Coordinates of C-alpha atoms in Angstrom, one line a residue:
M1 CA -3.2 18.6 -20.2
A2 CA -1.7 15.2 -21.2
S3 CA -3.5 12.3 -19.7
F4 CA -1.2 9.9 -17.7
I5 CA -1.9 6.2 -16.8
M6 CA 0.2 3.8 -15.1
S7 CA -0.8 0.0 -14.0
L8 CA 1.0 -2.2 -12.5
S9 CA 0.2 -6.1 -11.9
A10 CA -0.5 -7.7 -9.2
E11 CA 2.6 -9.5 -9.2
E12 CA 4.6 -6.2 -9.6
L13 CA 3.3 -4.5 -7.1
E14 CA 4.1 -7.0 -4.5
H15 CA 7.7 -8.2 -5.3
Y16 CA 8.8 -4.5 -6.1
V17 CA 6.9 -2.6 -4.3
I18 CA 5.1 -4.0 -1.2
R19 CA 7.3 -7.1 0.2
P20 CA 10.4 -4.7 0.0
T21 CA 8.5 -1.4 1.8
L22 CA 7.6 -4.0 4.5
S23 CA 10.8 -5.5 4.6
A24 CA 12.4 -1.7 5.0
L25 CA 9.9 -1.6 8.2
D26 CA 10.9 -4.8 9.6
V27 CA 7.5 -6.4 8.9
E28 CA 7.3 -10.1 7.7
S29 CA 3.6 -11.2 7.1
E30 CA 1.9 -13.0 4.3
G31 CA -0.9 -11.3 5.8
A32 CA 0.3 -7.7 5.5
V33 CA 1.4 -8.2 1.7
K34 CA -2.2 -9.9 1.0
L35 CA -3.9 -7.0 2.7
L36 CA -2.2 -4.0 1.1
L37 CA -2.4 -5.8 -2.5
G38 CA -6.1 -6.2 -1.5
T39 CA -6.5 -2.7 -0.7
A40 CA -4.6 -1.3 -3.9
A41 CA -6.3 -3.2 -6.0
L42 CA -9.8 -2.0 -4.4
E43 CA -8.8 2.0 -4.2
S44 CA -7.1 2.3 -7.5
H45 CA -7.3 -0.7 -9.4
F46 CA -3.3 -0.5 -9.2
S47 CA -3.5 2.4 -11.7
L48 CA -2.0 6.0 -11.2
S49 CA -5.0 7.2 -13.3
H50 CA -8.1 9.1 -11.9
S51 CA -10.9 6.8 -13.8
H52 CA -11.2 4.3 -11.2
H53 CA -10.3 6.0 -7.8
S54 CA -13.1 5.5 -5.2
M55 CA -12.6 8.7 -3.3
P56 CA -12.2 12.1 -4.7
D57 CA -9.7 13.3 -2.3
G58 CA -7.4 10.4 -2.2
L59 CA -4.1 10.0 -3.4
G60 CA -2.2 7.4 -5.4
L61 CA -2.7 3.6 -5.3
F62 CA -4.1 3.1 -1.6
Q63 CA -6.3 6.6 -2.6
I64 CA -4.8 7.8 1.3
T65 CA -6.7 11.1 1.9
P66 CA -4.3 14.1 2.7
Q67 CA -6.4 14.2 6.4
A68 CA -5.3 10.2 7.2
H69 CA -2.2 11.2 6.0
R70 CA -1.7 13.6 8.9
E71 CA -3.3 11.7 11.2
V72 CA -1.2 9.1 10.7
W73 CA 2.3 11.3 10.9
D74 CA 0.4 13.6 13.8
N75 CA -0.9 10.6 16.5
Y76 CA 1.0 7.7 15.5
L77 CA 4.4 8.0 14.0
A78 CA 5.4 11.4 16.2
F79 CA 5.3 9.3 19.1
R80 CA 7.3 6.6 17.5
P81 CA 10.5 8.0 16.2
N82 CA 12.4 4.9 14.8
L83 CA 9.3 4.1 13.0
A84 CA 9.0 7.5 11.7
S85 CA 12.7 7.5 10.8
K86 CA 12.2 4.5 8.9
V87 CA 8.8 6.0 7.1
R88 CA 10.5 9.2 6.3
G89 CA 13.4 7.4 4.6
L90 CA 11.5 5.9 2.0
A91 CA 10.1 9.4 1.3
S92 CA 12.1 11.7 -1.5
Q93 CA 14.2 14.6 -0.1
H94 CA 12.6 17.4 -2.0
H95 CA 8.7 16.8 -2.3
F96 CA 8.3 15.5 1.3
L97 CA 9.5 18.7 2.7
T98 CA 7.4 21.1 0.5
S99 CA 4.6 19.3 -0.2
P100 CA 4.4 15.8 1.5
D101 CA 1.2 14.3 -0.1
I102 CA 2.5 14.7 -3.2
E103 CA 4.4 11.7 -2.2
L104 CA 1.4 9.8 -2.1
R105 CA 0.6 10.3 -5.7
T106 CA 4.3 9.4 -6.9
N107 CA 6.3 7.5 -4.6
L108 CA 4.9 3.8 -4.6
S109 CA 7.1 2.7 -1.8
Y110 CA 6.5 5.7 0.8
S111 CA 2.6 5.4 -0.1
T112 CA 3.2 1.5 0.6
A113 CA 4.4 2.4 3.9
I114 CA 1.8 4.8 5.0
A115 CA -1.2 2.7 3.6
W116 CA 0.2 -0.1 6.5
M117 CA 0.9 2.9 9.1
I118 CA -3.1 3.1 8.9
Y119 CA -3.6 -0.3 9.6
Q120 CA -1.2 -0.1 12.4
Y121 CA -2.1 3.3 13.6
H122 CA -5.5 1.8 14.3
N123 CA -3.8 -1.6 16.0
E124 CA -5.6 -3.7 13.7
T125 CA -1.9 -5.5 12.8
N126 CA -2.1 -7.5 16.2
N127 CA -5.6 -9.0 14.6
L128 CA -4.2 -9.1 10.6
P129 CA -6.2 -11.9 8.4
I130 CA -4.7 -15.2 8.4
D131 CA -2.9 -15.5 4.6
E132 CA -5.7 -16.6 2.5
D133 CA -8.8 -15.1 4.5
V134 CA -9.8 -12.5 2.5
S135 CA -13.3 -11.8 4.6
S136 CA -11.1 -10.3 7.4
M137 CA -9.3 -8.4 5.1
G138 CA -12.3 -7.2 3.8
E139 CA -13.8 -6.0 7.2
L140 CA -10.1 -4.0 8.3
W141 CA -10.4 -2.5 5.4
A142 CA -13.9 -1.3 5.4
Q143 CA -13.2 -0.2 8.9
L144 CA -10.2 1.7 8.1
F145 CA -10.2 3.1 4.8
E146 CA -12.7 5.9 3.5
H147 CA -14.9 4.8 0.8
G148 CA -18.1 5.3 -0.7
P149 CA -21.5 4.1 0.2
L150 CA -21.5 1.7 -2.2
Q151 CA -18.2 -0.3 -1.1
D152 CA -18.3 -2.7 1.6
K153 CA -16.4 -5.8 2.7
T154 CA -18.2 -7.9 -0.2
T155 CA -17.0 -5.1 -3.0
F156 CA -13.2 -5.7 -1.3
I157 CA -13.5 -9.4 -1.3
N158 CA -14.8 -9.7 -5.5
C159 CA -12.3 -7.1 -6.2
Y160 CA -9.3 -8.9 -4.6
R161 CA -10.5 -12.0 -6.3
R162 CA -10.6 -10.2 -9.7
L163 CA -7.4 -8.2 -9.7
V164 CA -4.9 -10.1 -7.3
G165 CA -6.5 -13.7 -7.7
E166 CA -6.1 -16.6 -5.2
T167 CA -3.0 -17.5 -6.7
R168 CA -0.1 -15.2 -7.9
R169 CA 2.6 -16.0 -10.3
P170 CA 6.4 -15.4 -9.2
I171 CA 7.8 -12.4 -10.6
K172 CA 11.4 -13.9 -12.5
Q173 CA 14.4 -13.1 -10.4
P174 CA 16.9 -10.8 -12.6
I175 CA 19.8 -11.9 -13.9
K176 CA 22.9 -11.6 -11.6
A177 CA 25.3 -8.8 -12.6
S178 CA 27.9 -9.9 -15.0
S179 CA 30.7 -9.4 -12.2
E180 CA 28.9 -12.0 -10.5
R181 CA 28.6 -14.6 -13.2
R182 CA 32.1 -14.5 -14.0
K183 CA 33.0 -16.0 -10.0

């Protein structure tokens, strides 16, 4: 079996996945962006390979377990049809119906939405950390994401600083389509 490794930079994940996903969920929060970046940094080191993952049964960039995935749907989204519709709209048609957990591995927007739903489900979003408060983000992560015994708030802080950094470079915006340039 061939080995597959895909990695993203913090900037790519932020601008092409996290921000558009949060926008689709009507969430406008720098704290949410940074919390999800830190979560992906620690859980997978922004990689879809299996070498960095902290949870043996976690899936995708955020290492969400099938149990946590089902809990969010059964105990939170099932009672919020409008929000559930937005999250479901991020999933593929075929895989979600036949094997919804596969979406956590293969669909970056969907797995980002579910990671955010984990935080939201546990009602911690009312206390989102201030933009640069990595310590508070680490506390939220430690409370709500399953992790090994050697991982704690300090692990989150160190990983955030190493992989996300205090300052992130902006992504260059794509060039406008040729029809727009002619105007």
